[in-house]
mmCIF file of C-alpha atoms in Angstrom:
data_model
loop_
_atom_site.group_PDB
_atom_site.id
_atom_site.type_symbol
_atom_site.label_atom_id
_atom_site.label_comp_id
_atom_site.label_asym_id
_atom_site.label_seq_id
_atom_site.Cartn_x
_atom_site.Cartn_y
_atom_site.Cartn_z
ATOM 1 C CA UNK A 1 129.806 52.569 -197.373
ATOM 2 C CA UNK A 2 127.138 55.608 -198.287
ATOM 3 C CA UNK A 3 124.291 53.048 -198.479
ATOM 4 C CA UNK A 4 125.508 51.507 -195.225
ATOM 5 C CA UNK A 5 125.129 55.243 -193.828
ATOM 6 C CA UNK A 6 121.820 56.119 -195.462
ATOM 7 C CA UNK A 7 120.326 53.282 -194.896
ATOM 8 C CA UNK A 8 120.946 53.100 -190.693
ATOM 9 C CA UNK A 9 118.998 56.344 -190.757
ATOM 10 C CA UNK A 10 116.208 54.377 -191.520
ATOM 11 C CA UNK A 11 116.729 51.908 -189.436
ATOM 12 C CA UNK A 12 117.665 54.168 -185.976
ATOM 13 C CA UNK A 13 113.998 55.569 -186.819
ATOM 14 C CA UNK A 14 112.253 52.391 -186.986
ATOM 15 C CA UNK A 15 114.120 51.102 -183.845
ATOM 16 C CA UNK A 16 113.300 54.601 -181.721
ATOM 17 C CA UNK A 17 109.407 54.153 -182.444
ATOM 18 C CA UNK A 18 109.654 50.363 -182.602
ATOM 19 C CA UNK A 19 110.796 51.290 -178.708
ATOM 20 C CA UNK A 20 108.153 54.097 -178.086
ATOM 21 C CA UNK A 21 104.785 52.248 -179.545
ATOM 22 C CA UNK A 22 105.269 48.768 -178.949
ATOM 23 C CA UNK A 23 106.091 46.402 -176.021
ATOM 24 C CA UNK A 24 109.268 43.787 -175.967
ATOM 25 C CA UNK A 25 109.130 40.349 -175.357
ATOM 26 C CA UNK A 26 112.816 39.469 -175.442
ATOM 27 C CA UNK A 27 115.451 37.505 -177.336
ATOM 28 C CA UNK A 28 114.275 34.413 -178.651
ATOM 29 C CA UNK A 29 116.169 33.782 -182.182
ATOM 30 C CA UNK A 30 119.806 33.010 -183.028
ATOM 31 C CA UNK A 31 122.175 33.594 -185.949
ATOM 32 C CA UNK A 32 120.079 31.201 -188.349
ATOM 33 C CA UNK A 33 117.562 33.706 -188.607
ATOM 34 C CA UNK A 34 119.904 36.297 -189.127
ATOM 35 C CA UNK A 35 121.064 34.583 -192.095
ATOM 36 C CA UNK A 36 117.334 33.743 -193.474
ATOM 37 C CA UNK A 37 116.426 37.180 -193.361
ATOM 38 C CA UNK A 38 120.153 38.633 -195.070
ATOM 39 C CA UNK A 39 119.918 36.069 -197.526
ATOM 40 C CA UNK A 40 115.826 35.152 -198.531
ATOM 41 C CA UNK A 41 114.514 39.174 -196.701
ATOM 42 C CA UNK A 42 116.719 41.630 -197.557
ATOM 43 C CA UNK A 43 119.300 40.371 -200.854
ATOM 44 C CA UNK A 44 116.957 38.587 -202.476
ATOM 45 C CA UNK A 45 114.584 41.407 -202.803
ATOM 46 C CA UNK A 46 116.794 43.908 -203.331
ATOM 47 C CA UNK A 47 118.715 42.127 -205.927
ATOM 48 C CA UNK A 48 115.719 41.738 -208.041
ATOM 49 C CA UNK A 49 114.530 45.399 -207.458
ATOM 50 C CA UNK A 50 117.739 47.463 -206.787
ATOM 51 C CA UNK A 51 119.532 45.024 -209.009
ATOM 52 C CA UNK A 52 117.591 43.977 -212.461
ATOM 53 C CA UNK A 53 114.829 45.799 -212.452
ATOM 54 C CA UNK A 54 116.310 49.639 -211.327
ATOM 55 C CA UNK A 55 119.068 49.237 -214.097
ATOM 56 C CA UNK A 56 117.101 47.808 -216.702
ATOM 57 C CA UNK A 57 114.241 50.680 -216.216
ATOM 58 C CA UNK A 58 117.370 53.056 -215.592
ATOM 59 C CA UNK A 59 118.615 52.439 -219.261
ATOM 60 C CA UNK A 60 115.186 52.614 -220.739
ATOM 61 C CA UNK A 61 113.112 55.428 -218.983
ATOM 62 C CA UNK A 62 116.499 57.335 -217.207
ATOM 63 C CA UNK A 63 117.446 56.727 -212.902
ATOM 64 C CA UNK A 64 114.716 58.903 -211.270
ATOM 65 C CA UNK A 65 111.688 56.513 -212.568
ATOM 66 C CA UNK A 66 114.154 54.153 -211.862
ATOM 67 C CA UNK A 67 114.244 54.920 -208.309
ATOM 68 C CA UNK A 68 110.672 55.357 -207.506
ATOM 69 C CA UNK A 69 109.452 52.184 -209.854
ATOM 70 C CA UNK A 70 111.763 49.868 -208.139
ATOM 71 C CA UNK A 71 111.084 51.578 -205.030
ATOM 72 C CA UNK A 72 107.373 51.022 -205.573
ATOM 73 C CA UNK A 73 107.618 47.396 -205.758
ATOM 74 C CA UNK A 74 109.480 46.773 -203.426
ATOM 75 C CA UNK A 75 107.481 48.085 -200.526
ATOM 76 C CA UNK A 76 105.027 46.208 -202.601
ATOM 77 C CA UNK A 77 106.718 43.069 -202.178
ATOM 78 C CA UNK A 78 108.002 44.074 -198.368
ATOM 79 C CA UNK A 79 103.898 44.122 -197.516
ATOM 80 C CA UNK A 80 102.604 40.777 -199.179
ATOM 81 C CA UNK A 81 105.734 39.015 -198.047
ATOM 82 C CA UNK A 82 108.051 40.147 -195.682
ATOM 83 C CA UNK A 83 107.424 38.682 -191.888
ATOM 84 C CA UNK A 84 107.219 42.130 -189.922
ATOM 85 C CA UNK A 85 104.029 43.165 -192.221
ATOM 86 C CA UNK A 86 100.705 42.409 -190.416
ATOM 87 C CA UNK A 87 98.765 39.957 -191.870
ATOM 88 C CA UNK A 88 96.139 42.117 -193.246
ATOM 89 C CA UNK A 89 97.942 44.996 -194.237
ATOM 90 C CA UNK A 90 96.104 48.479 -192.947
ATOM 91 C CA UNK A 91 97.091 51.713 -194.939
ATOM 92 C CA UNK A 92 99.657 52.770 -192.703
ATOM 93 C CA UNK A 93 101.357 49.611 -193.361
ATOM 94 C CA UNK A 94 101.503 49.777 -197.177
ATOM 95 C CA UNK A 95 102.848 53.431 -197.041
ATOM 96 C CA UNK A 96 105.449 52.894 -194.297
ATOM 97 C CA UNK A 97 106.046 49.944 -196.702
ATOM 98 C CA UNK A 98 106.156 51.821 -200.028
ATOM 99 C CA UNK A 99 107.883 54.833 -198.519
ATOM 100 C CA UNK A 100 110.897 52.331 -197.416
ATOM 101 C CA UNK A 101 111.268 50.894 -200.903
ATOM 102 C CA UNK A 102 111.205 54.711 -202.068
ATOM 103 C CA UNK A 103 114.101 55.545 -199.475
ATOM 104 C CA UNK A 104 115.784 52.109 -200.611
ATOM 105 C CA UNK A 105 115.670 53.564 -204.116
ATOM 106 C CA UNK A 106 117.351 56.917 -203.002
ATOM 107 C CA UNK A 107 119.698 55.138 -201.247
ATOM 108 C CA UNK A 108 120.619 53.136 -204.380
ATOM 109 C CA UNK A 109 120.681 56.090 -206.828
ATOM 110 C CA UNK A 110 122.700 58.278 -205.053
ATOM 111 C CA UNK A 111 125.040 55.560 -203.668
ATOM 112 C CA UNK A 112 125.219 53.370 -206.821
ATOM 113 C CA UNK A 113 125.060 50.110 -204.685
ATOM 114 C CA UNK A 114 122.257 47.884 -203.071
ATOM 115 C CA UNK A 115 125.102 45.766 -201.138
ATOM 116 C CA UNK A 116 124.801 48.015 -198.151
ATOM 117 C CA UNK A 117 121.207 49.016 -197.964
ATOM 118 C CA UNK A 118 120.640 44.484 -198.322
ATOM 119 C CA UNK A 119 122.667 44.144 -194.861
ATOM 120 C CA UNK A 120 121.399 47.064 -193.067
ATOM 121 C CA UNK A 121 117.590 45.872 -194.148
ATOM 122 C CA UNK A 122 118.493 42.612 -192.508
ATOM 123 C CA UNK A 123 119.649 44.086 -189.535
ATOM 124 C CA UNK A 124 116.743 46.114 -189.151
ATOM 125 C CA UNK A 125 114.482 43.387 -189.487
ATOM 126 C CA UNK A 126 116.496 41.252 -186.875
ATOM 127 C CA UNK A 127 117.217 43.876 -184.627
ATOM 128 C CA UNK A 128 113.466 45.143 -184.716
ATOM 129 C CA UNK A 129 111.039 42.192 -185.251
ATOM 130 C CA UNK A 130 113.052 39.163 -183.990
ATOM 131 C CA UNK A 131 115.511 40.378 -181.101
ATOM 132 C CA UNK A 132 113.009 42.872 -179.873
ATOM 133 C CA UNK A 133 110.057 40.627 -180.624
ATOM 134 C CA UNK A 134 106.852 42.769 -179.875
ATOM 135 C CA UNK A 135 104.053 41.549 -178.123
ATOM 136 C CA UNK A 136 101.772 40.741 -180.418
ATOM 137 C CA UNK A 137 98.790 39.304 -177.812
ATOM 138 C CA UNK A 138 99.376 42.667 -176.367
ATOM 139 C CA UNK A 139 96.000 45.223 -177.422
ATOM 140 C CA UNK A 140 97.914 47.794 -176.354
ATOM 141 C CA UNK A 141 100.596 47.500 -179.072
ATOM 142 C CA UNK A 142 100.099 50.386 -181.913
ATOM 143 C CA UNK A 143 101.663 49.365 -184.924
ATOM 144 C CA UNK A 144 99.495 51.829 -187.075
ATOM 145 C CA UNK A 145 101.670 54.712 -184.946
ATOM 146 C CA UNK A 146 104.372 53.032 -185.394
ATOM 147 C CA UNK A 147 104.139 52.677 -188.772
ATOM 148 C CA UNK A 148 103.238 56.326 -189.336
ATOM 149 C CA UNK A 149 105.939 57.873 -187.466
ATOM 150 C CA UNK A 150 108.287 55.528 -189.441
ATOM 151 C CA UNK A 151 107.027 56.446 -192.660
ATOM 152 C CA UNK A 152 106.919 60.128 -191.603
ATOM 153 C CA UNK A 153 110.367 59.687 -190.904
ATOM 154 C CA UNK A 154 111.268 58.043 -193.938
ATOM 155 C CA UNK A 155 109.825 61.256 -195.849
ATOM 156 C CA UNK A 156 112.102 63.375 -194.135
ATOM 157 C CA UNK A 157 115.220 61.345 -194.940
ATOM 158 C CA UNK A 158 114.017 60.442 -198.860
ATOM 159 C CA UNK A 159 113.494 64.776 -198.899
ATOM 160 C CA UNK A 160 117.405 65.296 -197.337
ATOM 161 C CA UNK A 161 118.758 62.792 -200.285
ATOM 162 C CA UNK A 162 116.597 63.357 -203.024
ATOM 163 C CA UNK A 163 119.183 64.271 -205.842
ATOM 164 C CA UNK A 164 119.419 68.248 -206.949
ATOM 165 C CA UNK A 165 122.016 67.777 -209.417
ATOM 166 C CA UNK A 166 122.243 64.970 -212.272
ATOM 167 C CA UNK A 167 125.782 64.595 -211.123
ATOM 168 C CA UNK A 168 124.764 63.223 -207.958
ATOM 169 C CA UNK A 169 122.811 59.967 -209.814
ATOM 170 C CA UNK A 170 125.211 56.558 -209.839
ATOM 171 C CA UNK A 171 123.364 54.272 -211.768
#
């Protein structure tokens, strides 16, 4: 239930300035890709980076370069492959990117779980890119801004929950 918690404050920020810089089309998708992006999007990923990789690093090199190696590739991953990433990724994107796998990680160390930061990622992606599709013909749209004021937001919440204690790590 913690990662549930952390992980909608990353979401409510990418849904305020998904709102601010970019223009909606409207609901065009159902439940199927709900289920594409839970299943293939969001667990997939995060089993292999929250899962494997963050406790096998975790028992060699100790949870903090853990957290920011797993972290690190997944926002890696999230740009080459993930369907809200532009095609050419711009530097804005990779760090907005990279910054959410680094808040991911937090989430995971200090919650001990990647079961609710996996749903809340594909609710995020549903809610943002498919139910409020953006315009994407539109010149107007700004997804540089929007990705900086995401990732600027994501700093602030990875600086509120980055651990002070080694009793608040659950590996």
């Amino acid at each position: 239930f913690s990662s549930i918690g952390f992980a909608v404050l990353g979401w409510t920020a990418l849904l305020i300035f998904r709102f601010y810089f970019l223009t909606i089309r409207g609901l065009d998708s159902g439940l199927d890709e709900f289920f594409y992006r839970l299943l293939f999007e969001a667990f997939c990923v995060q089993i292999w980076t929250f899962g494997l990789i963050f406790r096998s690093l975790a028992d060699w090199r100790g949870p903090l370069t853990a957290t920011v190696t797993s972290g690190i590739l997944f926002g890696l991953i999230a740009t080459l492959r993930f369907q809200e990433a532009p095609e050419i990724p711009a530097v804005s994107s990779l760090l907005t990117f990279l910054l959410w796998g680094l808040f991911y990680g937090i989430i995971r160390l200090r919650s001990g779980s990647f079961i609710g930061a996996s749903l809340v990622q594909a609710l995020q992606s549903f809610t943002v890119w498919v139910v409020l599709t953006p315009d994407l013909t539109n010149p107007g749209n700004n997804f540089p801004a929007l990705y900086t004021a995401t990732g600027l937001a994501y700093l602030i919440f990875i600086w509120r929950l980055w651990p002070k204690q080694e009793e608040d790590y659950r590996v």
